[in-house]
Short mmCIF file of C-alpha atoms in Angstrom, two decimals:
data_model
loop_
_atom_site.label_atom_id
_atom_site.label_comp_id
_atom_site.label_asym_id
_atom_site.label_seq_id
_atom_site.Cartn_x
_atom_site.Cartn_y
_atom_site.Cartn_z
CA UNK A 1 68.44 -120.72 53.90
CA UNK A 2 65.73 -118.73 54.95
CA UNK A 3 67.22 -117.04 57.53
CA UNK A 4 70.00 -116.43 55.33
CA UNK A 5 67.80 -114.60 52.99
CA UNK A 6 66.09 -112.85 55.94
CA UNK A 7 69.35 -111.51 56.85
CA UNK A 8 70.13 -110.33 53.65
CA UNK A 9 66.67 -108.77 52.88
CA UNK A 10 67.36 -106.92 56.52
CA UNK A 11 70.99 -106.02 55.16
CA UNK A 12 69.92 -104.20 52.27
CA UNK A 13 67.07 -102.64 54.13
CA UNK A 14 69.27 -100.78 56.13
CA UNK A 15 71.99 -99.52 53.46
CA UNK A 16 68.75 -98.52 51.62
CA UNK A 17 67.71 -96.66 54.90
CA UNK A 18 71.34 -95.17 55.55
CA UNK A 19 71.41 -94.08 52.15
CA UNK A 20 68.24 -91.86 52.19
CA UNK A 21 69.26 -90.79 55.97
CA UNK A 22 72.48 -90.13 54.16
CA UNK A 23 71.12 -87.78 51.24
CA UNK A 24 67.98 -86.48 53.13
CA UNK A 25 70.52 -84.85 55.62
CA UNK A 26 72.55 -82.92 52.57
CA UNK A 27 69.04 -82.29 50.65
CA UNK A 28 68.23 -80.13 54.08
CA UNK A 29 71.36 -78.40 54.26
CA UNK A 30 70.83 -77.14 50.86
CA UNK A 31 67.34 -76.27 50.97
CA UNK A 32 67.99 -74.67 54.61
CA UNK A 33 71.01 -72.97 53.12
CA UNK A 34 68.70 -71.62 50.34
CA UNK A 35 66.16 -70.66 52.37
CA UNK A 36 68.67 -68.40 54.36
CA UNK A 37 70.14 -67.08 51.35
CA UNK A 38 66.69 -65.31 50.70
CA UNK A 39 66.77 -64.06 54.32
CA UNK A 40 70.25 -62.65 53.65
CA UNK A 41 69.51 -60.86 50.39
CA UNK A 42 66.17 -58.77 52.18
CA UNK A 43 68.66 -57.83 55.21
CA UNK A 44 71.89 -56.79 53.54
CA UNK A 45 70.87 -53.05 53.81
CA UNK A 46 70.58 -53.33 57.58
CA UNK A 47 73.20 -51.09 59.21
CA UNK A 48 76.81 -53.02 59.69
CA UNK A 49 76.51 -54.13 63.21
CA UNK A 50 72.53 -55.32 63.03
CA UNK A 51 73.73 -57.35 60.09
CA UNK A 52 76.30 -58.99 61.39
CA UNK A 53 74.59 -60.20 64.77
CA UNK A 54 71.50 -61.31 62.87
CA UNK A 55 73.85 -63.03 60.56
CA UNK A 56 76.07 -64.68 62.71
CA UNK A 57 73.24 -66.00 64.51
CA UNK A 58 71.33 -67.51 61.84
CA UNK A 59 74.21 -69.58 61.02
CA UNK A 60 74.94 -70.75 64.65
CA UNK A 61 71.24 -71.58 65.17
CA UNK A 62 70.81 -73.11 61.29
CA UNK A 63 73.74 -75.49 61.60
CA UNK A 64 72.99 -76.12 65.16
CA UNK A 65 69.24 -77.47 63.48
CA UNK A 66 70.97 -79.19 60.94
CA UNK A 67 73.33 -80.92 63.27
CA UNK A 68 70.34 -81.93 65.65
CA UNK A 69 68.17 -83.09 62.91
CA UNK A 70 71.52 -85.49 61.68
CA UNK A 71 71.15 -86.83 65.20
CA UNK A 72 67.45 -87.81 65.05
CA UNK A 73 68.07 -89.37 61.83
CA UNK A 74 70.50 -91.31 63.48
CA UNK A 75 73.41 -90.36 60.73
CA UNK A 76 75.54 -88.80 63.32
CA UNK A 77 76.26 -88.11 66.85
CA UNK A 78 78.40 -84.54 67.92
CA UNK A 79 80.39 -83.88 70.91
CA UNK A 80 81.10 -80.24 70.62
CA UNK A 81 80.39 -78.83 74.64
CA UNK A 82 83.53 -78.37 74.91
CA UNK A 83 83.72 -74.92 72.00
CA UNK A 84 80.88 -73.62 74.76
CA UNK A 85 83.73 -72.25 76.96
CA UNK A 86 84.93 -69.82 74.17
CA UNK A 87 81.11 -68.47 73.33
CA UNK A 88 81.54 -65.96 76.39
CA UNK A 89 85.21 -65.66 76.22
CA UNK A 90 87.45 -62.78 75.21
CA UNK A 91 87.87 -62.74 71.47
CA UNK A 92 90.51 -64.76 69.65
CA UNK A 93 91.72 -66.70 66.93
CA UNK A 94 90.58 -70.24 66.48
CA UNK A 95 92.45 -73.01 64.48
CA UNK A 96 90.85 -75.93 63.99
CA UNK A 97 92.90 -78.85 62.18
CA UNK A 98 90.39 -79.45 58.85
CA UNK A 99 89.35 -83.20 58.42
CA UNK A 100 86.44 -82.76 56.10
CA UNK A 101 84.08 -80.41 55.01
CA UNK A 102 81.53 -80.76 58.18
CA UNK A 103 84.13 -78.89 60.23
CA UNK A 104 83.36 -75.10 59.92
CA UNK A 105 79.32 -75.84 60.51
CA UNK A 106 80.32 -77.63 63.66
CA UNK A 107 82.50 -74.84 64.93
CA UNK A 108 80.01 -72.07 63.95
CA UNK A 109 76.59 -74.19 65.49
CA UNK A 110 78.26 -73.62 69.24
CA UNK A 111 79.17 -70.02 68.98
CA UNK A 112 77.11 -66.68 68.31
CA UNK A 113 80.03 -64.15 67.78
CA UNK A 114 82.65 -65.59 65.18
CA UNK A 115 83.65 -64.74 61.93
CA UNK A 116 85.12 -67.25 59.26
CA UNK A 117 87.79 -66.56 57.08
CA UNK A 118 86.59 -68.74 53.70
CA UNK A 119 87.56 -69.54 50.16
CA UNK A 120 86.45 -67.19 48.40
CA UNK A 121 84.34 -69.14 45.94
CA UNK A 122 82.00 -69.21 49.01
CA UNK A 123 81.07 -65.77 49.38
CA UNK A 124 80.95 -65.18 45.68
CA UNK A 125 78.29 -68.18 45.32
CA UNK A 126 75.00 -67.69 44.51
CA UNK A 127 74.42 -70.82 47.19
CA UNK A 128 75.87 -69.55 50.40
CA UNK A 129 77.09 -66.13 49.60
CA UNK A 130 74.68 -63.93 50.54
CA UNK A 131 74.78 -65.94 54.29
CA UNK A 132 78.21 -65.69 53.81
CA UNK A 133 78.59 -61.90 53.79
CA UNK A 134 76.01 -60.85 56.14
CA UNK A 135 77.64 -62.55 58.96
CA UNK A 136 80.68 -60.74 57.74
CA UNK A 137 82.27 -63.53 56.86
CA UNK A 138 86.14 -62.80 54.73
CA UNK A 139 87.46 -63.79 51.78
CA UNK A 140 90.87 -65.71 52.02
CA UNK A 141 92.17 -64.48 48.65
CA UNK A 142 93.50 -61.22 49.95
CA UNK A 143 96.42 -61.55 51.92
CA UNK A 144 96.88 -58.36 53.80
CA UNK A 145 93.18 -57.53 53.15
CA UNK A 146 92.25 -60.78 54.60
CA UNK A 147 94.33 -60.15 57.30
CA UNK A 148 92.88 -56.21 58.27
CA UNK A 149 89.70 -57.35 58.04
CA UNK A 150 90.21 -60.12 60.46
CA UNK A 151 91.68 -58.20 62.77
CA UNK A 152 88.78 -55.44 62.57
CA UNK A 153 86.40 -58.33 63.79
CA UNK A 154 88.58 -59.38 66.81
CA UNK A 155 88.91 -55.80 68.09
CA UNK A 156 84.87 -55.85 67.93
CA UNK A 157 85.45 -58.97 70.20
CA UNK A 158 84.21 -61.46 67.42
CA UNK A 159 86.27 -64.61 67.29
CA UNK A 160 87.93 -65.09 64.07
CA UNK A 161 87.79 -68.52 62.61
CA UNK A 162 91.11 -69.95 60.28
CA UNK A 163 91.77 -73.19 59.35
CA UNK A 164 96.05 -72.78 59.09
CA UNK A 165 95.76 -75.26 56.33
CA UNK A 166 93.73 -73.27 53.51
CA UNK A 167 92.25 -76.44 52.64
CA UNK A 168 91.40 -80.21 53.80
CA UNK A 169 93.52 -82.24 55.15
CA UNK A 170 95.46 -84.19 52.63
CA UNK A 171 98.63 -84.71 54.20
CA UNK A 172 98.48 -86.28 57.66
CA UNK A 173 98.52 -85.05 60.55
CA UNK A 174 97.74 -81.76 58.73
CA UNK A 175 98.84 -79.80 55.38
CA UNK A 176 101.13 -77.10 55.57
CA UNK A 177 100.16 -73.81 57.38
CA UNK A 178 99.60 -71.06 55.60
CA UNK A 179 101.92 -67.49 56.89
CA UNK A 180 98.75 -65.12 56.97
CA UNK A 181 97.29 -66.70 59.86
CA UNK A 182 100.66 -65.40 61.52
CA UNK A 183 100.28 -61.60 60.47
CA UNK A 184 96.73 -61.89 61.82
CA UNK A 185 97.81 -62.83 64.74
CA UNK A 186 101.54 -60.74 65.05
CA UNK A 187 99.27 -57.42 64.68
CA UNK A 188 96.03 -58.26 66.74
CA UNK A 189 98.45 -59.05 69.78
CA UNK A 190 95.44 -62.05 70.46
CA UNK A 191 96.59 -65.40 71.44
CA UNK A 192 95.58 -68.86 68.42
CA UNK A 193 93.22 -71.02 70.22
CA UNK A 194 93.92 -74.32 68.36
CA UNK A 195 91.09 -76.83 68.01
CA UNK A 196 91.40 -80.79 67.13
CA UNK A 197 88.50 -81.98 65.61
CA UNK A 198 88.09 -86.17 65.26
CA UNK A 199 85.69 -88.59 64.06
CA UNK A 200 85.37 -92.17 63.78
CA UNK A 201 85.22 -91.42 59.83
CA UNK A 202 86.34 -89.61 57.32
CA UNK A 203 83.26 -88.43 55.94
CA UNK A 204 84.08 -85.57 53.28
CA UNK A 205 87.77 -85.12 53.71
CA UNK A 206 89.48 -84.56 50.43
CA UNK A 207 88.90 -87.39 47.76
CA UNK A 208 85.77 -88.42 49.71
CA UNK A 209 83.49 -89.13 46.94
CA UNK A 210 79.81 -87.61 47.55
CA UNK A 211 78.20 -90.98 46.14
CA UNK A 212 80.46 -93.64 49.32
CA UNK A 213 78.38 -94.34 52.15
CA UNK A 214 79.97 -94.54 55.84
CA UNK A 215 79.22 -96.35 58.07
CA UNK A 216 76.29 -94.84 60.48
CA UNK A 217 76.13 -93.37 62.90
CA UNK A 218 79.45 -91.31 62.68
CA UNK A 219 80.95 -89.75 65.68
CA UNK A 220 82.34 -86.64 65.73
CA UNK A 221 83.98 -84.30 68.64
CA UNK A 222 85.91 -81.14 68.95
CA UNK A 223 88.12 -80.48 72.17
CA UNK A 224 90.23 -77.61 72.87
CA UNK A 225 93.88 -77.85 72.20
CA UNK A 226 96.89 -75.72 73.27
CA UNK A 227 96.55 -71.76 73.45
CA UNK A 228 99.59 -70.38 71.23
CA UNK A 229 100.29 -66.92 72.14
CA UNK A 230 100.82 -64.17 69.47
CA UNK A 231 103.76 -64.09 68.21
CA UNK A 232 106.86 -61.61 67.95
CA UNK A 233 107.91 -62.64 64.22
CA UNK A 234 104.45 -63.66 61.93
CA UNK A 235 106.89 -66.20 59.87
CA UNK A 236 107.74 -68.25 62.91
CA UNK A 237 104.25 -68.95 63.24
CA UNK A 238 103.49 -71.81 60.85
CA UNK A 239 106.01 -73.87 61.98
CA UNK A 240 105.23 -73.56 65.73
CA UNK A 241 101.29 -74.82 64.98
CA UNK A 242 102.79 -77.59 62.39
CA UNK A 243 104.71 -78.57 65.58
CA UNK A 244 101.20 -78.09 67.69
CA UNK A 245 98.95 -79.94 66.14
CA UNK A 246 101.56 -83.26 65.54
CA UNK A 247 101.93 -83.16 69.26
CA UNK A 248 98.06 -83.24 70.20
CA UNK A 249 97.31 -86.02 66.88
CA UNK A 250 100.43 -88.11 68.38
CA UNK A 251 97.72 -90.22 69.05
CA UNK A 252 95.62 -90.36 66.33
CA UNK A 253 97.68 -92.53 63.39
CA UNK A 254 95.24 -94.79 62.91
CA UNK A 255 92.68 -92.91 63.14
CA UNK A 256 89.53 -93.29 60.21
CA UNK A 257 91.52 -90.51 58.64
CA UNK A 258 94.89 -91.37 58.57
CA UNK A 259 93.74 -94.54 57.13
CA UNK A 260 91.74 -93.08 54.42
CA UNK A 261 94.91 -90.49 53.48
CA UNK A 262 96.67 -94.04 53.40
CA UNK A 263 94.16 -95.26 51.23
CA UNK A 264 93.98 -92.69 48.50
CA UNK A 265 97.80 -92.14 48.51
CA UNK A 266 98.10 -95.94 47.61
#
C-alpha cells in the first residue's frame, strides 16, 4: 500500500510539474511577444528595408529562444536542421502542411529572410501586430493584394511563407488548398518548396482545447518535401499540392494527428 501511494503521490507530482512546464512556456511567449511589440512600435519609422531586417530577425531569434527555453523545460524537443538549407538559398515559396498552431514559429526560428502571409486578425492585433508588420509580414484577406505583395518580397529574395490550407488542419491529410497560393506563384515564375511538419502530438491543432495536457516531452520535426515548380495555369495548382502532400503523409495515418481528427470527428 505504501508504495502504491508513493507512486501515486509521484504521479501527480509530475502532471502538476508538466502542467506549470506546460503554461510557463505560453506565459513566456506572451510576455516575450509583448515585450517585442514595444520594440516594434519605437522602430516602425525606420526606413522600409532597416525595418524589415531588424524585424525579421527578432522573430527568428525570439522564437528560436522560445523554442530552446521549451527544450530546457523539458516540454518539447525540435528537429528543424533540416529548414537550414533554405536560410542561404535563392528565394522561394514555402508550404508547410499546418498541424497546429506551433508551426509558423518553428518555420520562422530557422530562417532570417522570410515573410509570412497571416490571417489578418494577426497583424491587426494589439498582441502581435506591431511584430507582425515590421517584419513585413501580409495580410491574407486580399487576394490579389496579398498576392503583389508577396511577390514584391520574393523579388527582394525574401522567402515567402503560405500555408495552402488558410487554416489548421481539420481534414486529414490536409484541408483544401486555397487558389492564391497559385497566382503567387504563376507570376513570380519561383518554384513551391513544400514542407511536412510532424509530431508525436497534436498539440494545438484545431479543437485542441488550451486547458488538455499532452503528454511531455513532445517531438516535433520539419523535413523538406518535394520542390513543385511554378506553374503555367495558377488554377491547376491546388490540386497538384493536394496530390503532394497525400503522397509524402502516405505514411502518416496513424499518426497523433490523424488520430485526434478521428477523435473529434467521432
Amino acid at each position: 500500500m505504501r508504495l502504491e501511494r508513493r507512486g501515486a503521490r509521484r504521479s501527480l507530482l509530475r502532471c502538476a510539474l508538466d502542467h506549470l512546464g506546460l503554461w510557463l512556456g505560453l506565459a513566456m511567449l506572451g510576455i516575450g511577444c509583448l515585450l517585442w511589440t514595444l520594440v516594434a512600435v519605437l522602430c516602425e519609422r525606420l526606413p522600409g528595408e532597416a525595418r524589415r531586417r531588424l524585424g525579421q530577425r527578432g522573430a527568428m531569434y525570439g522564437f528560436r529562444l522560445y523554442l530552446f527555453l521549451l527544450q530546457c523545460l523539458g516540454i518539447a524537443r525540435f528537429e528543424l536542421s533540416a529548414l537550414d538549407a533554405l536560410a542561404k538559398g535563392p528565394a522561394m515559396i514555402l508550404a508547410p502542411n499546418h498541424p497546429g498552431m506551433l508551426d509558423a514559429l518553428m518555420i520562422i526560428s530557422r530562417l532570417p529572410r522570410v515573410v509570412c502571409v497571416t490571417k489578418a486578425s494577426l497583424v491587426d492585433s494589439v498582441f502581435m501586430g506591431a511584430g507582425a508588420r515590421l517584419a513585413g509580414y501580409i495580410r491574407n484577406d486580399w487576394f490579389l493584394g496579398t498576392s503583389a505583395l508577396a511577390i514584391e518580397a520574393l523579388r527582394r529574395g525574401e522567402h515567402v511563407l503560405i500555408f495552402p490550407e488558410g487554416t489548421r488542419t481539420e481534414r486529414f491529410p490536409i484541408n483544401a488548398v486555397r487558389g492564391s497560393i497559385g497566382i503567387t506563384a504563376q507570376r513570380s515564375a519561383l518554384p513551391i518548396q513544400t514542407l511536412i511538419i510532424e509530431g508525436d502530438c497534436a498539440f494545438l491543432a484545431k479543437g485542441w482545447g488550451w486547458l488538455k495536457r499532452p503528454d511531455l516531452p513532445m517531438h516535433f520535426s520539419i523535413r523538406l518535401g518535394e520542390r513543385i515548380e511554378p506553374p503555367h495555369d495558377a488554377r491547376a495548382l491546388p490540386a497538384l499540392l493536394e496530390a503532394s502532400f497525400a503522397r509524402q503523409l502516405a505514411g502518416t495515418q496513424h499518426s497523433a494527428l490523424h488520430r485526434f481528427l478521428v477523435q473529434e470527428d467521432a
